[in-house]
Short mmCIF file of C-alpha atoms and ligand atoms in Angstrom, two decimals:
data_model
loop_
_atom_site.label_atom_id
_atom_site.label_comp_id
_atom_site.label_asym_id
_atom_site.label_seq_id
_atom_site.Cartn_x
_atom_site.Cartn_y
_atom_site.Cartn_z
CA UNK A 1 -1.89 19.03 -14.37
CA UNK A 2 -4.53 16.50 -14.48
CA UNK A 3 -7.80 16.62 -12.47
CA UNK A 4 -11.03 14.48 -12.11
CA UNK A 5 -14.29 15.54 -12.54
CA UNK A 6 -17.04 14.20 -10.82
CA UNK A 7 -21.27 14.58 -11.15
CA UNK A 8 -22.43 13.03 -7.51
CA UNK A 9 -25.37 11.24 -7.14
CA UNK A 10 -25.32 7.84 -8.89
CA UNK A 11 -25.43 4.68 -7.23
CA UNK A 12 -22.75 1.78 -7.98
CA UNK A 13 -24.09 -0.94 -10.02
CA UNK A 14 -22.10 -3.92 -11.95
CA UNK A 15 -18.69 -6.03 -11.43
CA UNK A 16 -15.26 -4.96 -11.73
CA UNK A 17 -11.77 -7.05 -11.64
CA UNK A 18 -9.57 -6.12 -8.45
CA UNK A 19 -5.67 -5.54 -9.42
CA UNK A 20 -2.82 -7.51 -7.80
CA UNK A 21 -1.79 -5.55 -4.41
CA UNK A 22 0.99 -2.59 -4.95
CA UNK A 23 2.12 -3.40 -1.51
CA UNK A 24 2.81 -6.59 -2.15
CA UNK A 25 4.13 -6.05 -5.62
CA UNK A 26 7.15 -3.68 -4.42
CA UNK A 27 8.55 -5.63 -2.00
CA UNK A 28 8.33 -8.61 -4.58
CA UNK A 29 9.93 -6.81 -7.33
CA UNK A 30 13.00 -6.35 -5.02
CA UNK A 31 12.92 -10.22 -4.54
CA UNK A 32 14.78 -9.96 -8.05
CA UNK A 33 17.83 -8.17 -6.69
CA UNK A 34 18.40 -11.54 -4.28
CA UNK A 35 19.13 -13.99 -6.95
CA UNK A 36 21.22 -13.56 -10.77
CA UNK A 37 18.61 -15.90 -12.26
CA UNK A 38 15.12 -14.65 -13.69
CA UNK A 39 12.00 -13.99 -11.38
CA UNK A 40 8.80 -13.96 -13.71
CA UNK A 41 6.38 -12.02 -12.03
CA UNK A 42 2.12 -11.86 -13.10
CA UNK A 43 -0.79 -9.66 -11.23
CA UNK A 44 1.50 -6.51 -11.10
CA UNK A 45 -0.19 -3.73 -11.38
CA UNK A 46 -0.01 -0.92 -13.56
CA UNK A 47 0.79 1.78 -11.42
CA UNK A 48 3.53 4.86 -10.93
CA UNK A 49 4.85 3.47 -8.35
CA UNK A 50 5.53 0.21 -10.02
CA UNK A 51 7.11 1.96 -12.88
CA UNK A 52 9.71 3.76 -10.41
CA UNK A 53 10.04 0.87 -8.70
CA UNK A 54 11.25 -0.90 -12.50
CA UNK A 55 13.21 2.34 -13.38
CA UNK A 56 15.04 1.92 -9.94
CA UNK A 57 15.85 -1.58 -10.04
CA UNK A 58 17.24 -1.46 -13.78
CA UNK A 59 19.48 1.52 -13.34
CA UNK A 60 21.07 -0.80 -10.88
CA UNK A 61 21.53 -3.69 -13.22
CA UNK A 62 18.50 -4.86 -13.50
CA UNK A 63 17.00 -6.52 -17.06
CA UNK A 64 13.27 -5.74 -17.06
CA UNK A 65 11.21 -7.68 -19.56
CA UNK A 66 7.83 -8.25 -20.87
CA UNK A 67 6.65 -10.37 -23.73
CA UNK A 68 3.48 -10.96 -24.22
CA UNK A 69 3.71 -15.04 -24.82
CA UNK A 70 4.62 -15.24 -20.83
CA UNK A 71 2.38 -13.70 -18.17
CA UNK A 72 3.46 -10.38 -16.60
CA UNK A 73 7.03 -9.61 -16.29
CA UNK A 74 10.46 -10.95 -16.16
CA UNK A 75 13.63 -9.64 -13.66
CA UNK A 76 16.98 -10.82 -14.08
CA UNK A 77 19.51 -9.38 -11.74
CA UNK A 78 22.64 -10.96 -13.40
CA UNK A 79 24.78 -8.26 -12.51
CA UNK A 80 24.40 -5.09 -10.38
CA UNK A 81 26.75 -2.96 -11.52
CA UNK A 82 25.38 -0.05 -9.65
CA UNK A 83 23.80 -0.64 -6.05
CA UNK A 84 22.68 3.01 -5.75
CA UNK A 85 18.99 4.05 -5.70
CA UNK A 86 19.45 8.44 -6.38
CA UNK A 87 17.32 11.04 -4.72
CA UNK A 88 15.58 11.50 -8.16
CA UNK A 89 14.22 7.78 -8.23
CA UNK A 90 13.40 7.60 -5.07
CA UNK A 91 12.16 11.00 -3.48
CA UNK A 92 8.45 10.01 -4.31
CA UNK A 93 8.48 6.64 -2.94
CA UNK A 94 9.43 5.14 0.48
CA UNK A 95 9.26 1.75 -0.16
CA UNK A 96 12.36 2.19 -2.58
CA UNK A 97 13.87 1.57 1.03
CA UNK A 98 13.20 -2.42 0.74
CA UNK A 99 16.24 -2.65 -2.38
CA UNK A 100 18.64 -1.98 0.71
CA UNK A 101 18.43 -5.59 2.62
CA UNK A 102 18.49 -7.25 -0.88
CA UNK A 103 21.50 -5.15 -1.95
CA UNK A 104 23.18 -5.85 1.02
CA UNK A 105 22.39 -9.33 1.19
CA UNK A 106 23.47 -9.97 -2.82
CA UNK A 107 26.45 -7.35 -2.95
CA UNK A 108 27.25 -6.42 0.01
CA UNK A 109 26.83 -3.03 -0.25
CA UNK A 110 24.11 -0.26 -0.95
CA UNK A 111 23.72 3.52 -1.58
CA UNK A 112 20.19 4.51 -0.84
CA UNK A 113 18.84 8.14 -0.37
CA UNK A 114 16.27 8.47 2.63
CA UNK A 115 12.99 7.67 0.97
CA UNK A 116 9.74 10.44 0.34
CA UNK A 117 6.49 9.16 -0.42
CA UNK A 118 3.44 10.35 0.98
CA UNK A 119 3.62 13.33 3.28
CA UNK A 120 1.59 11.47 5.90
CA UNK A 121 4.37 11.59 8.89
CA UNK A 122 7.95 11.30 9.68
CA UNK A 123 8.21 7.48 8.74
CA UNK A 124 11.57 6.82 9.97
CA UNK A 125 13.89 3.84 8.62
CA UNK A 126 15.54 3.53 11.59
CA UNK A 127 14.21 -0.06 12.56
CA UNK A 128 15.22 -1.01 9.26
CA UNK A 129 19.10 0.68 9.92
CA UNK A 130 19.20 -0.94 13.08
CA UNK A 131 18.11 -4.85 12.08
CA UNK A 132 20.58 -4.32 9.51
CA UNK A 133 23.50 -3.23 11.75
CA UNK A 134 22.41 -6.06 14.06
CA UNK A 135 23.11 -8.31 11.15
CA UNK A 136 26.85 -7.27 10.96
CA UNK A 137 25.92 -3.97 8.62
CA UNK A 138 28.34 -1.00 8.61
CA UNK A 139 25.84 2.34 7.78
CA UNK A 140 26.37 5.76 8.13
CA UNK A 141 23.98 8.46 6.71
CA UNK A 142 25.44 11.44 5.29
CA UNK A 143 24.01 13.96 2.85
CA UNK A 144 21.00 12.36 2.34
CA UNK A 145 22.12 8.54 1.93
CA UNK A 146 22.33 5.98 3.88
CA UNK A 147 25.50 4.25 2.78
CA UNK A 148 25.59 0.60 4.06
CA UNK A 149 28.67 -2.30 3.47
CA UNK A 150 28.84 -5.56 5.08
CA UNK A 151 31.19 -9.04 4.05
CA UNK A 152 28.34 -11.05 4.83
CA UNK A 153 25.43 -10.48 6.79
CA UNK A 154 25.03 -12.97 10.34
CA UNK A 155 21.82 -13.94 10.88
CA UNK A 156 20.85 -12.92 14.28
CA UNK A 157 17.83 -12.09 16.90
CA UNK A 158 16.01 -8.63 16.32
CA UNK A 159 13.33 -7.47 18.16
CA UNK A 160 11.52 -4.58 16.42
CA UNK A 161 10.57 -1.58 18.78
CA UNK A 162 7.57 -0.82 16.65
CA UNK A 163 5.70 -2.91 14.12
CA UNK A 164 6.96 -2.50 10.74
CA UNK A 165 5.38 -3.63 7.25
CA UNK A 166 8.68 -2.55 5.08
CA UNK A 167 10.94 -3.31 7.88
CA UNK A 168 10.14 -6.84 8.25
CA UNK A 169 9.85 -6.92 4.66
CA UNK A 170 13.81 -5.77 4.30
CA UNK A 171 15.14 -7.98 6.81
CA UNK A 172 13.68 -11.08 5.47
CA UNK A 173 15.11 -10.24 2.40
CA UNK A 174 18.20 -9.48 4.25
CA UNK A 175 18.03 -12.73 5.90
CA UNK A 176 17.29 -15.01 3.37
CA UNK A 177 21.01 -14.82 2.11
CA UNK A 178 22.87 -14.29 5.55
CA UNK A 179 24.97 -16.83 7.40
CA UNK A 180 23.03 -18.59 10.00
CA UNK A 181 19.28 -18.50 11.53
CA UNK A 182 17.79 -14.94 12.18
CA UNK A 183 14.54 -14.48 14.03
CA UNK A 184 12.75 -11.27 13.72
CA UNK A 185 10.46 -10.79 16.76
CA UNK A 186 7.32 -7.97 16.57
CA UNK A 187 6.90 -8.59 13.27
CA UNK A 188 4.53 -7.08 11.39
CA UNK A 189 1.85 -9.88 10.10
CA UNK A 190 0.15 -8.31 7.11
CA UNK A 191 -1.08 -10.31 4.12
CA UNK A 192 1.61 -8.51 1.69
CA UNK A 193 4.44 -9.94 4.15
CA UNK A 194 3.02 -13.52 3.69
CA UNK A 195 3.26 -13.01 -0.15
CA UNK A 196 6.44 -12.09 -0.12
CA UNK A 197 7.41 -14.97 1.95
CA UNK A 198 5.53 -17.21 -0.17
CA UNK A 199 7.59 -15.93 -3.37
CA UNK A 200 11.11 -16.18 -1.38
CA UNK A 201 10.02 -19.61 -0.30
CA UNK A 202 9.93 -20.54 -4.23
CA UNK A 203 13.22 -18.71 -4.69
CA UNK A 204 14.76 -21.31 -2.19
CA UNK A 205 14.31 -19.53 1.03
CA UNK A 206 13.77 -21.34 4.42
CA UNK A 207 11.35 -18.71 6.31
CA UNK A 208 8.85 -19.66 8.90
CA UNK A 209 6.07 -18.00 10.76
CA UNK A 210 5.76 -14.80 8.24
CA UNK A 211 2.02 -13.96 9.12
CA UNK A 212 3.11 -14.36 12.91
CA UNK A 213 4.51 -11.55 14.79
CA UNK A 214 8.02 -13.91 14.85
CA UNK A 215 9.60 -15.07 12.00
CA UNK A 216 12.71 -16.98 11.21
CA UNK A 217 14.75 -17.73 8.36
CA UNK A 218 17.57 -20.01 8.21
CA UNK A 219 19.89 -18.25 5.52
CA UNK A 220 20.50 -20.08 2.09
CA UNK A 221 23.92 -19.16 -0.16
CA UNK A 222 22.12 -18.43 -3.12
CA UNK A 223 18.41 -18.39 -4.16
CA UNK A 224 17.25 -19.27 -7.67
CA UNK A 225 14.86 -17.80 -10.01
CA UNK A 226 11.49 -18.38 -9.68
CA UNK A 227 7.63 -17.72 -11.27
CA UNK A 228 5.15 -15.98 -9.31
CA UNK A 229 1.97 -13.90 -8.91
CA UNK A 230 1.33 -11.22 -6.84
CA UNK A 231 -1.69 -11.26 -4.19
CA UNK A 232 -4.77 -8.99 -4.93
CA UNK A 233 -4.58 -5.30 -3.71
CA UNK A 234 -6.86 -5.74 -0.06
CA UNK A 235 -6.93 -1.82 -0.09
CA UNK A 236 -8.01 -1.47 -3.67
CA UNK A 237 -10.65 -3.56 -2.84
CA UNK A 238 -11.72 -2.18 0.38
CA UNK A 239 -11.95 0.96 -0.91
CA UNK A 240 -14.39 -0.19 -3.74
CA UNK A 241 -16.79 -1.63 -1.17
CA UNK A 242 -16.92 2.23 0.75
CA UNK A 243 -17.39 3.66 -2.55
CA UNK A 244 -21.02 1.25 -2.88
CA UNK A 245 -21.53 1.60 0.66
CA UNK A 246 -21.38 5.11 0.83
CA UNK A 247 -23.46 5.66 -2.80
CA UNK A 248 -25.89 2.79 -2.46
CA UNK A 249 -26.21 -0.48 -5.29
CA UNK A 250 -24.79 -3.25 -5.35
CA UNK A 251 -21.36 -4.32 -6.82
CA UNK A 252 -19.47 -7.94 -7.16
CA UNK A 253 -15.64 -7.52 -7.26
CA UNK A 254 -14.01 -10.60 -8.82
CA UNK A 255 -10.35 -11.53 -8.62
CA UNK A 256 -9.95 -10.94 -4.87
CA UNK A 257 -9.24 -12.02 -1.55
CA UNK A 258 -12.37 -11.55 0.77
CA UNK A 259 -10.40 -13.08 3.95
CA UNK A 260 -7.68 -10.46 4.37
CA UNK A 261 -10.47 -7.51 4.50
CA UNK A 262 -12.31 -9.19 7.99
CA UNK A 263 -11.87 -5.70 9.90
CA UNK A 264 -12.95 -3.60 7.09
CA UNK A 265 -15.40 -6.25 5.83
CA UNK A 266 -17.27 -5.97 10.07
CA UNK A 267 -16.78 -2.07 9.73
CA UNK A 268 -19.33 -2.00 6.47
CA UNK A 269 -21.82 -4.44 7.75
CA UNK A 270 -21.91 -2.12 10.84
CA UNK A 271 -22.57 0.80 8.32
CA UNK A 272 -25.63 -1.51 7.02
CA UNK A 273 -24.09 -3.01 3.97
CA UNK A 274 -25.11 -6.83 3.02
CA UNK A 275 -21.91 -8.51 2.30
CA UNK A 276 -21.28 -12.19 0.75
CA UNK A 277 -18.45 -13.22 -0.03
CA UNK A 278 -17.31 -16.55 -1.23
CA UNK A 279 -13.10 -17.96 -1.80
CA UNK A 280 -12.25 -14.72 -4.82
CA UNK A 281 -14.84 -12.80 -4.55
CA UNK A 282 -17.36 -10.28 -2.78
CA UNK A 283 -20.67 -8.86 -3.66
CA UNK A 284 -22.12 -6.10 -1.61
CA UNK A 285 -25.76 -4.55 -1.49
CA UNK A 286 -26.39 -1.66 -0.26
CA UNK A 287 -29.99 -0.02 0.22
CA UNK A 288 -30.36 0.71 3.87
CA UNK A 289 -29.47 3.89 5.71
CA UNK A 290 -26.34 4.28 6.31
CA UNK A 291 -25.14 3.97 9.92
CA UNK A 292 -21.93 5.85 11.32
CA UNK A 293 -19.50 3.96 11.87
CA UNK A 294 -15.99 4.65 15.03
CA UNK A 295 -12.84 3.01 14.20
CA UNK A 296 -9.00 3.06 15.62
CA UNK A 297 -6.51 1.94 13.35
CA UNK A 298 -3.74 -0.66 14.43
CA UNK A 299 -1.65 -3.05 12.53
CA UNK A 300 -3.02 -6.10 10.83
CA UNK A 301 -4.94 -7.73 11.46
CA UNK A 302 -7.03 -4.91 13.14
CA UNK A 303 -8.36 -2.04 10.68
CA UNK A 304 -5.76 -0.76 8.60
CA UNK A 305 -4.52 2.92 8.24
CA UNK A 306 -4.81 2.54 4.31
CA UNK A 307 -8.77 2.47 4.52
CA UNK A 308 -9.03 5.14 7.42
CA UNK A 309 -9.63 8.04 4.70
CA UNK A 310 -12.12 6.28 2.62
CA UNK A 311 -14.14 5.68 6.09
CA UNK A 312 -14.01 9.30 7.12
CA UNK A 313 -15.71 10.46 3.79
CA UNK A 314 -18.44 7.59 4.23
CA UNK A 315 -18.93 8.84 7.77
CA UNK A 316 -19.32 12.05 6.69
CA UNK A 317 -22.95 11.22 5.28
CA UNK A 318 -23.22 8.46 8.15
CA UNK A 319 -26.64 8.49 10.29
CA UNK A 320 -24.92 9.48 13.64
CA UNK A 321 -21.38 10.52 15.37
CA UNK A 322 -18.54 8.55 14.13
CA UNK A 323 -14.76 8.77 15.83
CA UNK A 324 -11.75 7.99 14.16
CA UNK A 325 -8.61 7.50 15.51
CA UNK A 326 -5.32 7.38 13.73
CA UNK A 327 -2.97 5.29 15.76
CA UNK A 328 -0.19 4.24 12.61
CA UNK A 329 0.83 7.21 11.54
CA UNK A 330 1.00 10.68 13.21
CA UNK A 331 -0.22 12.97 10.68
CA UNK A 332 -3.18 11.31 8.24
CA UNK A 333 -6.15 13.26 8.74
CA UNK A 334 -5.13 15.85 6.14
CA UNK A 335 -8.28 14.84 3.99
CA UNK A 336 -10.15 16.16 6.60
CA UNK A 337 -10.07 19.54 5.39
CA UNK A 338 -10.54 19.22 1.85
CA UNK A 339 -13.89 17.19 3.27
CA UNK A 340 -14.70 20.46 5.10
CA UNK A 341 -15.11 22.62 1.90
CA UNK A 342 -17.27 19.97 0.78
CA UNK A 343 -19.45 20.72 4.05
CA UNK A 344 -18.78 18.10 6.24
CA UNK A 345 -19.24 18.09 10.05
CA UNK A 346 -15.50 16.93 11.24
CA UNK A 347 -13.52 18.28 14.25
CA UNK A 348 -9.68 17.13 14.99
CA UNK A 349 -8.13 16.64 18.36
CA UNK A 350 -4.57 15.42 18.19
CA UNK A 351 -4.96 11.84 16.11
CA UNK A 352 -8.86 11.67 16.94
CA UNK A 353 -11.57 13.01 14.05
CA UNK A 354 -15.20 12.96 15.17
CA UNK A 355 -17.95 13.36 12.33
CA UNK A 356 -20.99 14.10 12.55
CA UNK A 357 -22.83 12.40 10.23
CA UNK A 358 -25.04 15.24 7.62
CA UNK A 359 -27.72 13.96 5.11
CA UNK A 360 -25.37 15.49 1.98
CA UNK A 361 -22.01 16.54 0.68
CA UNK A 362 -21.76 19.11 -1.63
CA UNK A 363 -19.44 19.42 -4.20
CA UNK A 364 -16.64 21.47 -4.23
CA UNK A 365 -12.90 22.17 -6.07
CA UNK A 366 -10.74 20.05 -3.30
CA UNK A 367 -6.73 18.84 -3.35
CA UNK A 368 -5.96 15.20 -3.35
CA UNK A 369 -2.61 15.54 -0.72
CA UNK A 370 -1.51 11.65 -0.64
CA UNK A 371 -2.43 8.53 -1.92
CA UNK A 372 -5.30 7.02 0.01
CA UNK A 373 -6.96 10.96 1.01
CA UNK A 374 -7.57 11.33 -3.02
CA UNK A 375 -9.42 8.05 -2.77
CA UNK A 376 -11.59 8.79 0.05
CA UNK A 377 -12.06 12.99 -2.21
CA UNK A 378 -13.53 10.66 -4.84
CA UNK A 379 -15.97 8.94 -2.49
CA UNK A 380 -16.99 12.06 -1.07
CA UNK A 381 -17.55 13.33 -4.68
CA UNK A 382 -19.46 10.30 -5.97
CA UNK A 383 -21.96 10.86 -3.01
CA UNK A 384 -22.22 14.89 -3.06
CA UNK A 385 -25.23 17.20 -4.50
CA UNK A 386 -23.17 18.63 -7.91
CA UNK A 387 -19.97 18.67 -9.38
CA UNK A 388 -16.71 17.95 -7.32
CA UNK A 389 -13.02 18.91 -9.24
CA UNK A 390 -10.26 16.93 -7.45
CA UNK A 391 -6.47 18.57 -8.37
CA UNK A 392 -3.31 16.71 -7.60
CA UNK A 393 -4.43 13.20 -8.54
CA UNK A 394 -0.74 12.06 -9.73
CA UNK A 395 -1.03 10.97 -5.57
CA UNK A 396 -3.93 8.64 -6.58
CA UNK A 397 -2.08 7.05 -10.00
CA UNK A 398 0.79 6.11 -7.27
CA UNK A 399 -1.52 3.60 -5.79
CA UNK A 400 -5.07 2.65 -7.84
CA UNK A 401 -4.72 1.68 -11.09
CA UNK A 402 -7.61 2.70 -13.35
CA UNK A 403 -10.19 4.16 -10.97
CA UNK A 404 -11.76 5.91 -13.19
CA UNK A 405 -11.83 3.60 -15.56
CA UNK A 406 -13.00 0.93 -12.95
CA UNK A 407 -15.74 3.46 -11.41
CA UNK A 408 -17.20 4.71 -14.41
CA UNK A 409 -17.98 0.62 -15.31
CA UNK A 410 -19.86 0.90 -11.94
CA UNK A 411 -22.22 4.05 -13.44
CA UNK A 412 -20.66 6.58 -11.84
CA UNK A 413 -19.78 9.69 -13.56
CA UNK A 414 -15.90 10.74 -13.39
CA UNK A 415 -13.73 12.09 -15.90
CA UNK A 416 -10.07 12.51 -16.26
CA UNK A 417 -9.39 16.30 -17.59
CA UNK A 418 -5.86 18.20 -18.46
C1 UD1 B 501 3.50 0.20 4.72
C2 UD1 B 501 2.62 0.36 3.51
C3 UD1 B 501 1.67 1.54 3.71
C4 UD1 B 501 0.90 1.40 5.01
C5 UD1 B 501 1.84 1.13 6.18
C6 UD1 B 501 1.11 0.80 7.46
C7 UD1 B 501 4.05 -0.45 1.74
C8 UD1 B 501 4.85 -0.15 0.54
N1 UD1 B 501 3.45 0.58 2.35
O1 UD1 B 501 4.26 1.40 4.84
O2 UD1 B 501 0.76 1.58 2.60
O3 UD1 B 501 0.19 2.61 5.27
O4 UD1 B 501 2.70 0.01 5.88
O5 UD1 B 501 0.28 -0.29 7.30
O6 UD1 B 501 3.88 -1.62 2.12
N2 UD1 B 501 8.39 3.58 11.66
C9 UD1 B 501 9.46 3.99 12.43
N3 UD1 B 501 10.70 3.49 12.12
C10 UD1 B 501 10.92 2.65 11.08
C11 UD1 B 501 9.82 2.24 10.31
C12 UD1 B 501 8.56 2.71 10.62
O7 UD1 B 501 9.30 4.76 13.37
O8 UD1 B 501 12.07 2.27 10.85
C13 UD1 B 501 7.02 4.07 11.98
C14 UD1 B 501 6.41 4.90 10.88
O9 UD1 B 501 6.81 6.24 10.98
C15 UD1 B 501 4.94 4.69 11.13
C16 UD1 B 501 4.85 3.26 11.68
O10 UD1 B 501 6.18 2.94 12.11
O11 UD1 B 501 4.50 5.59 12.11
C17 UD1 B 501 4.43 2.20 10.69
O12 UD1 B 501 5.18 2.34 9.51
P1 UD1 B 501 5.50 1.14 8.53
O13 UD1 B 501 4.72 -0.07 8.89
O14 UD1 B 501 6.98 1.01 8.41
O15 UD1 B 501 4.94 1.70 7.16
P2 UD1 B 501 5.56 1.42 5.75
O16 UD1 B 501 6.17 0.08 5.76
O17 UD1 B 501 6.33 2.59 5.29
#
């Protein structure tokens, strides 16, 4: 099993391109199954959760190609001979879920096993299950599948109980091919949902308000094929600009999208970063002390749950009490004991961390247990006294693609090791 190795201490200096966003990427790459002509698709990223993503889509049908005259990739979804996504595809990643609206909408039927992913709560899909039935979907779940069918799918009213990010996503896709107008009310109204929209749109769909907690989308018969490029990855950025703030230097991040990071962007000036950004890109400075800094996660646009692990390892060495609150999902603050053995000052209650801020880290052998926890280990290793080992990193090549690479342009010192 791989493991990174990291010698704290060094502060971030230099630029660094920002990849297109995985979360928007996904969902975009299941655009594909909605039409039988070809969707070229640039800025994907080159991550394991892309690839499964790819593996899923072709064992379905689904022509993946790449040449390197055209930008990115191409999808053609001619024919889907096989509208299944197996537990073996799909048991490390939960947003295999969004092929089920397409499916449904193109074919009119699917065979999906419940998604995994990370182990950060129960995630239910049954917002998504119950849009769909609204739509005129017949599912039952039964040894581990959800097995939907449907003639055509109505478009109709749906009201989500909770907010979303790949429910919305699937019933717009849903939607786009149904008979009639449906509105989807409580929406979710993250960046990634626009993109999407924006790449249906050139596909031929009729969607309005995606951004805005309602959306409608007057149903098309067919959508055609389309070019497009994916948004860049707010979380991979975000992430970068804790790393700086927490280490000190100063770092310019090209190739992004400074006004979709506004909550995280207020959150590091509080810390005592200097932050100027301009239309695709941001350079931060950071050679103050660095302040503690309370957040409470909440749906976009308010802080997002995807940058509440990097925070807690910047608090950790934060001048002050912070207090975290994790309000998305209902068990995230596993990082917080791998920070421990690094000798940080955290205490738990329920969903609620509170740090107390300590002049060092020190390093430690820690486990990375999902995605965005082995992002906020590295942080805390790139600002501890000594050598941190972080084990179980396959979590982190899910989500970020060449960190190491990326930090180790910045100065720092990490290594990938078997
Ligand atoms: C997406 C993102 C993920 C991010 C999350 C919240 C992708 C591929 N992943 O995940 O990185 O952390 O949004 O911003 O875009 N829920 C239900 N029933 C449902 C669906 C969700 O109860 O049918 C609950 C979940 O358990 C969770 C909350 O709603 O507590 C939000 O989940 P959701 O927005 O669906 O997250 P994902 O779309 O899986």
């Amino acid at each position: 099993m791989q493991k990174l190795l990291i010698q704290g201490g060094k502060p971030l200096h230099g630029e660094i391109l920002i990849s297109g966003a995985k979360n928007a990427a996904l969902p975009i790459l299941c655009a594909a199954l909605l039409t039988d002509e070809s969707l070229q698709i640039g800025n994907i990223p080159a991550l394991r959760d892309i690839e499964t993503m790819l593996a899923l889509l072709n064992q379905m049908g689904v022509s993946v190609t790449s040449d390197h005259n055209v930008p990115g990739i191409t999808l053609s979804a001619k024919q889907l001979n096989n509208p299944t996504a197996p537990y073996e595809m799909v048991k490390t990643m939960r947003a295999s879920i969004l092929v089920l609206g397409p499916l449904l909408a193109r074919v009119g039927q699917a065979r999906i096993s419940l998604p995994g992913g990370c182990a950060i709560g129960l995630r239910p899909v049954d917002q998504h299950i119950k849009g769909l039935q609204a739509m005129g979907a017949e599912i039952s779940i039964n040894h581990g599948y959800i097995n939907a069918t449907v003639k055509k799918l109505q478009g109709t009213r749906i009201v989500f109980d909770i907010v979303t990010v790949t429910g919305t996503e699937n019933l717009m896709m849903a939607a786009v091919l149904a008979e009639g107008t449906t509105i989807l009310e409580n929406a979710a109204r993250e960046p990634e949902i626009i993109d999407l929209a924006n790449c249906l749109a050139i596909m031929g769909a009729k969607i309005q308000g995606a951004g805005t907690d309602v959306i409608t989308i007057e149903g098309q018969s067919s959508l055609h094929g389309a070019k497009y490029s994916v948004m860049p990855d707010r979380i991979e950025t975000g992430t970068f600009l804790v790393a700086c703030t927490a280490t000190g230097g100063e770092i310019r991040l090209n190739n992004t999208n400074p006004h979709l990071l506004g909550a995280v962007i207020d959150k590091l000036a509080e810390a005592g970063a200097q932050i100027n950004v301009s239309q695709n890109h941001i350079h931060l400075t950071m050679n103050s002390r660095l302040q503690s800094v309370s957040l409470r996660t909440a749906p976009y646009p308010a802080f997002p749950t995807d940058m509440q692990a990097q925070f807690m390892a910047l608090n950790c060495i934060g001048n002050g009490t912070a207090i975290i609150t994790e309000t998305i999902f209902e068990n995230r603050l596993m990082h917080v004991q791998e920070l421990k053995r690094m000798n940080a000052d955290i205490e738990v209650e329920g969903n609620t961390a509170i740090i107390r801020g300590i002049p060092h880290l020190d390093g430690a052998h820690v486990m990375a247990t999902d995605l965005r926890a082995s992002a906020s280990l590295i942080i805390a290793g790139l600002v501890a006294h000594g050598r941190t080992t972080i084990d179980r990193i396959y979590h982190l090549d899910r989500g970020y693609e060449n960190i190491e690479q990326k930090l180790s342009m910045l100065g720092a010192n990490i290594q990938r090791i078997n």
